Coordinates of C-alpha atoms and ligand atoms in Angstrom, one line a residue:
X15 CA 165.2 15.5 -120.9
X16 CA 163.8 12.0 -120.8
X17 CA 161.0 12.6 -124.2
X18 CA 164.2 14.5 -126.1
X19 CA 166.1 11.0 -125.2
X20 CA 163.5 8.8 -125.6
X21 CA 163.3 10.6 -129.3
X22 CA 166.9 10.5 -129.9
X23 CA 167.7 7.2 -129.5
X24 CA 165.1 6.3 -131.5
X25 CA 165.2 8.6 -134.7
X26 CA 168.6 7.6 -134.3
X27 CA 168.7 3.9 -135.5
X28 CA 165.4 4.5 -137.8
X29 CA 167.3 6.3 -139.3
X30 CA 170.5 4.4 -139.4
X31 CA 168.5 0.9 -139.9
X32 CA 167.1 3.0 -143.5
X33 CA 170.0 3.7 -144.1
X34 CA 171.6 0.6 -144.4
X35 CA 168.0 -0.7 -145.8
X36 CA 168.4 1.9 -148.9
X37 CA 171.9 0.3 -149.9
X38 CA 169.6 -3.4 -150.6
X39 CA 168.0 -0.5 -153.2
X40 CA 164.4 -2.0 -153.0
X41 CA 161.5 -1.2 -152.5
X42 CA 160.7 0.6 -149.1
X43 CA 156.8 -1.6 -149.2
X44 CA 159.4 -3.9 -148.9
X45 CA 160.5 -2.5 -145.6
X46 CA 159.2 -6.2 -143.3
X47 CA 161.0 -8.5 -145.5
X48 CA 164.1 -7.6 -144.7
X49 CA 163.7 -5.5 -141.1
X50 CA 162.3 -6.1 -137.5
X51 CA 162.3 -3.5 -134.8
X52 CA 161.2 -4.0 -131.5
X53 CA 159.7 -2.5 -129.1
X54 CA 161.0 -2.8 -125.6
X55 CA 158.7 -1.6 -123.0
X56 CA 156.8 2.0 -123.8
X57 CA 160.4 3.8 -123.5
X58 CA 160.8 3.5 -127.1
X59 CA 156.6 3.7 -128.4
X60 CA 157.9 7.0 -130.6
X61 CA 159.2 4.6 -133.5
X62 CA 156.0 3.9 -134.8
X63 CA 155.3 8.0 -135.8
X64 CA 159.2 8.7 -136.7
X65 CA 159.2 5.5 -138.6
X66 CA 155.6 6.3 -140.7
X67 CA 157.7 10.5 -140.6
X68 CA 160.4 8.5 -142.6
X69 CA 158.1 6.7 -145.0
X70 CA 155.8 9.5 -145.2
X71 CA 157.9 12.9 -145.4
X72 CA 161.7 11.5 -146.9
X73 CA 160.4 8.2 -149.0
X74 CA 157.3 9.9 -150.4
X75 CA 154.8 6.8 -149.5
X76 CA 151.5 7.4 -149.2
X77 CA 149.5 6.9 -146.2
X78 CA 147.7 3.7 -146.0
X79 CA 150.8 1.9 -147.7
X80 CA 153.1 2.5 -145.4
X81 CA 151.0 2.2 -141.7
X82 CA 151.2 -1.3 -143.4
X83 CA 154.8 -1.6 -143.6
X84 CA 155.1 0.5 -139.8
X85 CA 152.8 -2.4 -138.3
X86 CA 154.4 -5.2 -139.8
X87 CA 157.9 -4.4 -139.4
X88 CA 157.2 -2.9 -135.3
X89 CA 156.8 -5.3 -132.2
X90 CA 156.2 -4.7 -128.9
X91 CA 156.8 -6.2 -125.7
X92 CA 154.9 -5.3 -122.4
X93 CA 157.0 -5.7 -119.7
X94 CA 155.0 -4.9 -116.1
X95 CA 151.1 -4.2 -115.2
X96 CA 151.7 -1.7 -112.7
X97 CA 150.1 1.7 -113.7
X98 CA 152.7 4.3 -112.6
X99 CA 155.1 2.7 -115.0
X100 CA 153.1 3.1 -118.0
X101 CA 154.3 5.7 -119.9
X102 CA 152.4 8.9 -120.8
X103 CA 153.3 12.2 -121.7
X104 CA 151.2 15.6 -121.6
X105 CA 150.0 17.2 -125.7
X106 CA 151.5 20.1 -124.8
X107 CA 155.3 18.6 -124.4
X108 CA 155.3 16.4 -126.7
X109 CA 153.2 19.3 -129.7
X110 CA 155.7 21.9 -128.7
X111 CA 159.7 19.8 -128.8
X112 CA 158.2 17.4 -131.6
X113 CA 155.0 19.3 -133.8
X114 CA 155.7 17.2 -137.3
X115 CA 155.9 13.5 -134.6
X116 CA 152.8 15.0 -133.3
X117 CA 151.0 15.8 -135.8
X118 CA 151.1 11.9 -137.2
X119 CA 150.1 10.8 -133.6
X120 CA 147.4 12.8 -133.6
X121 CA 146.5 11.0 -137.4
X122 CA 147.0 7.3 -136.3
X123 CA 145.0 8.4 -133.6
X124 CA 142.2 10.1 -135.8
X125 CA 142.4 7.0 -138.5
X126 CA 142.1 3.8 -135.3
X127 CA 139.0 6.1 -133.4
X128 CA 137.6 6.3 -137.2
X129 CA 137.9 2.7 -138.5
X130 CA 136.6 1.3 -134.8
X131 CA 133.6 3.0 -135.1
X132 CA 132.3 1.3 -137.5
X133 CA 133.4 -2.2 -135.5
X134 CA 132.9 -1.2 -131.1
X135 CA 130.5 0.2 -129.3
X136 CA 131.7 4.2 -128.7
X137 CA 133.0 3.1 -125.0
X138 CA 135.8 0.3 -125.8
X139 CA 136.6 2.8 -129.0
X140 CA 137.5 5.9 -126.4
X141 CA 139.0 3.8 -123.9
X142 CA 141.7 2.3 -126.5
X143 CA 142.7 5.3 -128.0
X144 CA 146.4 7.1 -128.1
X145 CA 144.8 11.1 -127.3
X146 CA 143.1 10.7 -124.0
X147 CA 142.2 13.8 -121.5
X148 CA 145.4 15.7 -122.8
X149 CA 147.6 13.0 -122.7
X150 CA 149.4 10.7 -125.1
X151 CA 149.6 7.0 -124.3
X152 CA 152.6 5.3 -125.3
X153 CA 151.4 2.0 -124.6
X154 CA 148.2 2.2 -127.0
X155 CA 150.7 3.9 -129.2
X156 CA 153.1 0.9 -129.9
X157 CA 150.2 -1.8 -128.8
X158 CA 147.6 -0.2 -132.2
X159 CA 151.3 0.6 -134.4
X160 CA 152.4 -3.3 -133.7
X161 CA 151.2 -6.2 -135.6
X162 CA 152.6 -8.4 -132.0
X163 CA 152.2 -7.5 -128.6
X164 CA 153.4 -10.3 -126.0
X165 CA 153.9 -10.4 -122.0
X166 CA 156.5 -12.0 -120.5
X167 CA 155.9 -15.4 -118.9
X168 CA 152.1 -17.1 -119.5
X169 CA 150.8 -15.7 -115.8
X170 CA 151.4 -12.1 -117.2
X171 CA 150.2 -12.6 -120.9
X172 CA 147.1 -13.5 -119.9
X173 CA 146.5 -10.9 -117.3
X174 CA 146.7 -8.7 -120.2
X175 CA 144.5 -10.5 -121.7
X176 CA 141.7 -10.9 -119.5
X177 CA 142.4 -7.9 -117.0
X178 CA 144.7 -4.9 -118.3
X179 CA 144.8 -4.8 -121.9
X180 CA 141.5 -7.3 -122.2
X181 CA 140.0 -4.2 -124.7
X182 CA 142.3 -4.7 -127.1
X183 CA 142.8 -8.4 -126.6
X184 CA 138.9 -8.1 -128.5
X185 CA 139.9 -5.6 -130.6
X186 CA 143.5 -6.9 -131.6
X187 CA 143.1 -11.6 -130.4
X188 CA 145.9 -12.3 -132.6
X189 CA 148.8 -10.0 -131.6
X190 CA 149.1 -10.8 -128.4
X191 CA 151.4 -14.0 -127.5
X192 CA 153.6 -15.0 -124.7
X193 CA 157.5 -15.1 -124.2
X194 CA 158.6 -16.0 -121.2
X195 CA 161.7 -14.1 -119.8
X196 CA 164.9 -16.3 -119.7
X197 CA 168.4 -16.2 -118.2
X198 CA 171.8 -17.0 -120.2
X199 CA 173.2 -19.9 -118.2
X200 CA 176.2 -18.9 -119.7
X201 CA 177.0 -16.1 -117.1
X202 CA 174.3 -17.6 -114.6
X203 CA 176.3 -21.3 -114.2
X204 CA 179.3 -21.5 -116.2
X205 CA 180.8 -18.6 -115.0
X206 CA 179.8 -17.8 -111.8
X207 CA 179.4 -21.3 -110.4
X208 CA 182.4 -23.2 -111.4
X209 CA 182.1 -25.9 -108.8
X210 CA 178.9 -25.8 -109.7
X211 CA 179.7 -26.8 -113.4
X212 CA 182.2 -29.3 -113.3
X213 CA 180.0 -32.1 -111.3
X214 CA 177.2 -31.2 -113.9
X215 CA 180.1 -31.8 -116.7
X216 CA 181.0 -34.9 -114.7
X217 CA 177.7 -36.6 -114.1
X218 CA 176.6 -35.7 -117.6
X219 CA 179.0 -34.9 -120.3
X220 CA 179.1 -31.2 -121.0
X221 CA 176.9 -31.0 -124.2
X222 CA 174.0 -29.3 -121.8
X223 CA 176.4 -26.8 -121.6
X224 CA 175.0 -25.3 -125.2
X225 CA 171.8 -27.4 -124.8
X226 CA 170.7 -26.5 -121.6
X227 CA 167.5 -28.9 -121.3
X228 CA 170.0 -31.9 -121.0
X229 CA 170.4 -30.7 -118.0
X230 CA 167.4 -32.8 -116.9
X231 CA 169.2 -35.9 -117.3
X232 CA 170.9 -34.8 -113.8
X233 CA 167.5 -36.3 -112.8
X234 CA 169.0 -40.2 -113.2
X235 CA 170.9 -38.5 -109.5
X236 CA 167.5 -37.9 -107.8
X237 CA 168.2 -40.7 -105.5
X238 CA 171.9 -40.7 -105.6
X239 CA 173.5 -39.9 -102.0
X240 CA 176.8 -39.6 -103.2
X241 CA 175.2 -36.5 -105.8
X242 CA 173.3 -35.1 -103.4
X243 CA 176.5 -35.2 -100.8
X244 CA 178.5 -33.2 -103.5
X245 CA 175.9 -31.2 -104.2
X246 CA 175.8 -30.2 -100.4
X247 CA 179.8 -29.6 -100.9
X248 CA 179.8 -27.1 -103.3
X249 CA 177.2 -24.9 -101.7
X250 CA 179.4 -25.2 -98.6
X251 CA 182.1 -24.0 -100.8
X252 CA 180.0 -21.1 -102.2
X253 CA 178.6 -20.0 -98.4
X254 CA 182.3 -20.0 -97.6
X255 CA 183.0 -17.3 -100.2
X256 CA 180.1 -15.7 -99.8
X257 CA 180.6 -15.1 -96.0
X258 CA 185.0 -14.1 -96.6
X259 CA 183.3 -11.6 -98.7
X260 CA 180.7 -10.0 -95.9
X261 CA 183.8 -10.1 -93.4
X262 CA 185.9 -8.4 -95.5
X263 CA 183.4 -6.1 -96.5
X264 CA 181.3 -5.2 -93.6
X265 CA 184.2 -7.0 -90.7
X266 CA 180.5 -8.9 -89.8
X267 CA 181.1 -12.7 -89.1
X268 CA 178.5 -15.2 -90.3
X269 CA 177.9 -19.1 -90.3
X270 CA 177.9 -21.2 -93.5
X271 CA 175.7 -23.9 -91.2
X272 CA 172.9 -21.7 -91.1
X273 CA 170.2 -21.7 -94.0
X274 CA 170.9 -18.5 -96.5
X275 CA 167.4 -17.0 -97.1
X276 CA 167.9 -14.4 -99.7
X277 CA 166.2 -11.4 -101.2
X278 CA 167.4 -9.5 -103.9
X279 CA 166.1 -7.4 -106.5
X280 CA 165.2 -4.0 -106.5
X281 CA 163.1 -2.7 -103.5
X282 CA 159.3 -1.8 -104.4
X283 CA 156.1 -2.2 -102.2
X284 CA 154.8 -4.3 -104.3
X285 CA 157.7 -7.4 -103.8
X286 CA 157.1 -7.3 -100.4
X287 CA 160.9 -7.0 -98.5
X288 CA 158.5 -5.5 -95.9
X289 CA 156.7 -9.1 -95.7
X290 CA 160.1 -10.6 -95.5
X291 CA 160.9 -8.1 -92.4
X292 CA 158.2 -8.8 -90.5
X293 CA 158.5 -12.2 -90.4
X294 CA 162.3 -11.7 -89.6
X295 CA 160.8 -9.4 -86.3
X296 CA 158.7 -12.3 -85.3
X297 CA 161.8 -15.0 -85.3
X298 CA 163.8 -12.1 -83.4
X299 CA 160.8 -12.2 -80.6
X300 CA 160.3 -15.9 -80.6
X301 CA 164.3 -16.1 -79.4
X302 CA 163.9 -12.7 -77.0
X303 CA 161.3 -15.3 -75.4
X304 CA 162.6 -18.6 -75.3
X305 CA 166.3 -18.4 -76.0
X306 CA 165.6 -21.8 -77.0
X307 CA 163.3 -22.2 -79.3
X308 CA 163.4 -23.9 -81.9
X309 CA 164.1 -21.9 -85.4
X310 CA 167.2 -23.3 -87.8
X311 CA 169.9 -20.7 -87.6
X312 CA 169.7 -18.4 -90.5
X313 CA 170.7 -15.4 -92.6
X314 CA 168.6 -13.7 -94.2
X315 CA 170.2 -11.8 -96.9
X316 CA 168.9 -8.1 -98.6
X317 CA 170.4 -6.5 -101.6
X318 CA 168.3 -4.1 -103.6
X319 CA 168.6 -0.4 -105.0
X320 CA 165.3 2.0 -105.1
X321 CA 164.4 4.9 -108.0
X322 CA 166.0 7.6 -106.3
X323 CA 162.2 9.3 -105.8
X324 CA 160.6 6.8 -104.2
X325 CA 160.3 7.5 -100.8
X326 CA 158.6 5.1 -99.2
X327 CA 160.9 2.2 -100.9
X328 CA 164.4 4.2 -98.7
X329 CA 162.3 4.2 -96.0
X330 CA 161.9 0.1 -96.1
X331 CA 165.7 -0.2 -97.0
X332 CA 166.5 2.3 -93.8
X333 CA 164.3 -0.4 -91.6
X334 CA 165.9 -3.4 -92.1
X335 CA 169.2 -1.6 -91.8
X336 CA 168.4 -0.6 -88.6
X337 CA 166.8 -4.0 -88.1
X338 CA 169.7 -5.6 -89.0
X339 CA 171.8 -3.8 -86.5
X340 CA 169.7 -4.6 -83.8
X341 CA 169.4 -8.5 -84.6
X342 CA 172.9 -8.9 -85.2
X343 CA 174.5 -6.9 -82.4
X344 CA 172.3 -8.5 -79.8
X345 CA 173.4 -11.3 -77.2
X346 CA 170.4 -12.9 -76.3
X347 CA 170.1 -13.6 -79.9
X348 CA 173.7 -15.4 -80.3
X349 CA 174.1 -16.1 -84.0
X350 CA 170.7 -17.8 -84.4
X351 CA 169.3 -14.8 -87.0
X352 CA 171.8 -12.4 -88.7
X353 CA 170.1 -10.0 -91.2
X354 CA 173.2 -8.7 -94.4
X355 CA 172.0 -6.5 -95.9
X356 CA 174.3 -6.0 -98.8
X357 CA 175.8 -2.3 -100.5
X358 CA 175.6 -1.2 -104.1
X359 CA 173.6 -4.8 -105.2
X360 CA 174.4 -4.9 -108.9
X361 CA 175.5 -8.5 -111.4
X362 CA 178.8 -9.0 -109.8
X363 CA 177.4 -9.1 -106.7
X364 CA 174.1 -11.3 -107.6
X365 CA 177.1 -14.1 -109.8
X366 CA 178.5 -14.0 -105.8
X367 CA 175.0 -14.0 -104.4
X368 CA 173.2 -16.8 -105.9
X369 CA 175.4 -19.9 -106.1
X370 CA 175.8 -18.9 -101.5
X371 CA 171.5 -19.0 -101.8
X372 CA 170.1 -22.1 -99.3
X373 CA 166.5 -19.8 -99.8
X374 CA 165.0 -17.6 -102.7
X375 CA 162.7 -15.0 -101.7
X376 CA 160.4 -14.7 -104.5
X377 CA 157.2 -13.0 -102.9
X378 CA 155.9 -10.6 -104.7
X379 CA 152.2 -9.9 -104.2
X380 CA 150.6 -12.5 -107.1
X381 CA 149.9 -10.8 -110.2
X382 CA 152.3 -7.3 -109.8
X383 CA 155.7 -9.3 -111.2
X384 CA 155.6 -9.7 -114.8
X385 CA 158.3 -12.5 -115.0
X386 CA 160.9 -12.4 -112.5
X387 CA 164.1 -13.5 -113.8
X388 CA 166.5 -14.2 -110.3
X389 CA 163.9 -16.4 -109.5
X390 CA 165.6 -18.5 -112.2
X391 CA 168.6 -17.3 -111.6
X392 CA 168.8 -19.0 -107.9
X393 CA 166.4 -22.1 -109.4
X394 CA 169.4 -22.4 -111.8
X395 CA 172.2 -22.7 -108.4
X396 CA 170.1 -25.4 -106.8
X397 CA 168.2 -23.1 -103.7
X398 CA 164.9 -23.7 -103.1
X399 CA 162.5 -20.7 -104.0
X400 CA 160.1 -19.4 -101.8
X401 CA 157.5 -18.2 -103.5
X402 CA 153.6 -16.6 -104.6
X403 CA 152.3 -18.4 -107.3
X404 CA 153.0 -15.3 -109.5
X405 CA 154.8 -14.1 -112.8
X406 CA 157.3 -17.0 -114.1
X407 CA 157.2 -18.4 -110.7
X408 CA 154.3 -20.7 -111.9
X409 CA 156.4 -22.3 -114.8
X410 CA 158.8 -22.7 -112.4
X411 CA 156.2 -24.8 -109.9
X412 CA 155.3 -26.6 -113.5
X413 CA 158.9 -27.7 -114.0
X414 CA 159.6 -28.8 -110.9
X415 CA 156.7 -30.2 -108.9
X416 CA 154.6 -28.7 -105.9
X417 CA 157.4 -30.5 -103.7
X418 CA 159.9 -29.2 -105.2
X419 CA 158.5 -25.1 -104.2
X420 CA 157.2 -23.8 -101.4
X421 CA 154.3 -22.1 -102.1
X422 CA 152.0 -19.4 -100.2
X423 CA 149.3 -16.9 -100.6
X424 CA 146.9 -14.9 -102.2
X425 CA 146.8 -16.0 -106.2
X426 CA 145.9 -13.5 -108.7
X427 CA 142.5 -14.6 -109.1
X428 CA 142.3 -13.6 -105.1
X429 CA 143.5 -11.0 -105.3
X430 CA 141.4 -9.2 -108.5
X431 CA 138.1 -11.2 -105.9
X432 CA 139.6 -8.8 -103.7
X433 CA 139.8 -5.4 -106.1
X434 CA 136.1 -6.0 -106.8
X435 CA 134.7 -6.5 -103.8
X436 CA 136.4 -4.5 -102.1
X437 CA 136.5 -6.5 -99.0
X438 CA 140.1 -6.2 -97.7
X439 CA 140.5 -5.2 -94.3
X440 CA 144.3 -4.9 -93.3
X441 CA 143.2 -3.9 -89.2
X442 CA 140.9 -6.5 -89.1
X443 CA 145.1 -9.1 -89.3
X444 CA 146.4 -6.4 -87.2
X445 CA 143.6 -6.8 -84.7
X446 CA 142.7 -10.8 -84.2
X447 CA 147.3 -11.8 -84.8
X448 CA 148.3 -11.4 -81.9
X449 CA 152.1 -12.1 -83.2
X450 CA 152.0 -9.7 -86.6
X451 CA 150.3 -6.9 -83.4
X452 CA 153.7 -7.3 -81.9
X453 CA 155.8 -7.2 -84.7
X454 CA 154.1 -4.2 -86.3
X455 CA 153.8 -1.6 -83.1
X456 CA 157.5 -2.8 -83.2
X457 CA 157.5 -0.2 -86.1
X458 CA 156.3 2.2 -83.4
X459 CA 157.5 2.1 -80.3
X460 CA 160.5 2.6 -80.5
X461 CA 162.2 -0.7 -80.5
X462 CA 163.8 -0.3 -83.5
X463 CA 166.1 2.7 -82.8
X464 CA 166.6 5.3 -84.9
X465 CA 163.5 4.7 -87.3
X466 CA 160.6 6.6 -85.8
X467 CA 159.7 8.7 -89.4
X468 CA 160.3 4.8 -91.3
X469 CA 158.5 3.7 -88.7
X470 CA 155.7 6.0 -88.6
X471 CA 155.0 5.9 -93.0
X472 CA 155.1 1.9 -93.1
X473 CA 152.9 1.4 -89.8
X474 CA 150.7 4.1 -91.4
X475 CA 150.6 2.0 -94.5
X476 CA 149.8 -0.9 -93.6
X477 CA 146.8 0.2 -91.0
X478 CA 145.7 3.6 -92.0
X479 CA 146.2 3.4 -96.0
X480 CA 144.5 -0.1 -96.6
X481 CA 148.1 -2.1 -96.7
X482 CA 148.0 -2.3 -100.8
X483 CA 150.1 -5.0 -101.6
X484 CA 148.1 -7.1 -99.1
X485 CA 151.5 -7.7 -96.5
X486 CA 149.0 -8.4 -93.9
X487 CA 146.8 -11.1 -95.4
X488 CA 150.1 -12.6 -96.5
X489 CA 151.4 -12.7 -93.3
X490 CA 150.6 -16.0 -92.1
X491 CA 150.5 -18.4 -94.7
X492 CA 154.4 -17.1 -95.1
X493 CA 155.0 -17.7 -91.7
X494 CA 154.2 -21.0 -92.0
X495 CA 156.1 -21.6 -95.2
X496 CA 158.9 -20.2 -93.4
X497 CA 158.5 -22.6 -91.2
X498 CA 158.1 -25.8 -93.6
X499 CA 161.3 -24.4 -95.1
X500 CA 163.4 -24.4 -92.1
X501 CA 161.6 -28.7 -91.1
X502 CA 162.5 -29.4 -94.8
X503 CA 166.5 -28.0 -93.9
X504 CA 166.7 -30.6 -91.2
X505 CA 166.6 -33.4 -93.9
X506 CA 169.6 -32.7 -95.6
X507 CA 169.1 -35.7 -98.4
X508 CA 165.7 -34.3 -99.1
X509 CA 167.1 -30.7 -98.8
X510 CA 169.3 -31.6 -101.7
X511 CA 167.8 -33.8 -103.5
X512 CA 164.9 -30.5 -103.7
X513 CA 167.9 -28.6 -105.1
X514 CA 168.8 -30.9 -107.7
X515 CA 165.6 -31.6 -109.4
X516 CA 166.0 -27.5 -109.5
X517 CA 168.4 -27.2 -111.3
X518 CA 167.5 -30.4 -113.8
X519 CA 164.7 -28.4 -114.5
X520 CA 166.3 -24.6 -114.6
X521 CA 167.7 -25.5 -118.4
X522 CA 164.3 -23.8 -120.3
X523 CA 164.6 -20.7 -118.2
X524 CA 167.8 -20.2 -120.7
X525 CA 167.1 -17.3 -122.8
X526 CA 168.5 -19.1 -125.4
X527 CA 165.2 -20.8 -125.7
X528 CA 163.6 -17.0 -125.6
X529 CA 165.4 -15.2 -128.0
X530 CA 165.2 -17.8 -130.3
X531 CA 161.3 -17.7 -129.8
X532 CA 161.7 -14.6 -130.7
X533 CA 163.5 -14.6 -133.6
X534 CA 160.7 -17.2 -135.1
X535 CA 157.6 -15.8 -133.8
X536 CA 157.6 -12.5 -133.7
X537 CA 160.8 -11.1 -136.4
X538 CA 160.6 -13.6 -138.5
X539 CA 164.3 -13.4 -138.5
X540 CA 165.1 -16.3 -140.6
X541 CA 163.6 -15.2 -143.7
X542 CA 164.5 -11.6 -143.2
X543 CA 168.3 -12.7 -143.0
X544 CA 168.7 -15.6 -146.1
X545 CA 169.4 -13.2 -148.4
X546 CA 171.9 -10.5 -146.7
Ligands
PLP619 C1 168.2 -10.6 -112.9 C2 169.0 -9.3 -111.6 C3 167.7 -8.5 -111.5 C4 166.3 -9.2 -112.0 O1 165.8 -9.6 -110.1 P1 164.2 -9.7 -109.8 O2 164.1 -10.6 -108.3 O3 164.2 -11.1 -111.2 O4 163.5 -8.8 -109.9 C5 167.6 -7.3 -110.8 N1 168.7 -6.4 -111.0 C6 170.5 -7.9 -110.6 C7 171.3 -7.3 -110.6 C8 170.0 -8.9 -111.7 O5 171.1 -10.0 -111.6

């Protein structure tokens, strides 16, 4: 059904485009002068054979000019390096459901292999072919059929070039380019954070609303105590508003003088919500051992959904909820620690939560998060980012400087080094770190009620099955980074100065600029629109 759906939308879209183009009475060979079609992720990769089908079968073109037009019209964005997410379809399924499309895919594959066999060695040609042992690789189809292939953050594009798509980079170096993702500052500031919008208007005028890089002018107020205290008040107002919402919807009381520490995103092992939870459990035990331990009050906020079939992600959700139940109802903790898991996370909730956040959790295993965009939304709303050097976090660091972001953990290079020398042994971290040992045991010894099976599965994923996402490896460094957050928050002027510098440097991440760069570098939109 998914394959039918993908083909349905691709075919309807391209037929509509061709019908519109034909009204101009221009030759089909000049299609690329007026039309750009973007393959956004692998899901519409059938654009390649479908456009060829229409040019060949319905417009009567020969193969070579049709292929020339197709490659000029199409471009492709890669959104992830996670191999599970790269689509491939069984040859049997495509040939049965879409026989003509399958014929064309075979012809593209055959001609590609034939051409490359004269230019490169056998191995690289075989590794980059579209059809490989009975499957059609949609990413390969999209790359071979497009004049542009882009990643969504500088780090991600470099990993595509050097690792994941290295063979294609050797063959088509000029097709590769980067387009760092962006966010719309209209939704994520103007509409969702009215108090902050007014403050900024009062300080630098309204021009930044249509030219978001002008937010940079806020930096003139970096040492202005009044402005910093205005920022503090606005954050408090937004935290109060969110606390009221939580009281009303969940019946849970959270204190607004606590640090609001937020991780909201889809649930996935690589995003490491588990790392966050293990640290929360370590704080819980610290306070259980010594109720007067020097821990600044925190509210940990989680939100997110798991894909319907993703059992492990659902187990993490259940574990966080069980831990929240335990911690929130433990009188000994008073209200130094609260864990909130918001139900049914989506954009509307994000618009309430992000303006209220003090800390933005961006803790994916380095190399796995292609870009991330909630990192940008939080920054724009004056949260301090706690992050690994992954995706667009790297570019956020470059903009705000090391002193205005809290970094920890392995780098992408460290991770690839571990892959090549196979030297990571998660059990050593369990064995040698007593705090980590205690936290992990809590998953299986009944400390957290009602999660016997889930606790065991998660424990085993870390200890028995090698901890694929280096959670235990990064635990200690993460806890230290969280300690730095705790200390920084105790100095309000320093903290709100960090917040101000984050807001002032978030303008470059407006999607207005991202769209502009796609339009000029990839779609060549200005010359295409002139004659319409
Ligand atoms: C921005 C956004 C995302 C993306 O979040 P990441 O942390 O970058 O993965 C996901 N869901 C919603 C509702 C969002 O608004």
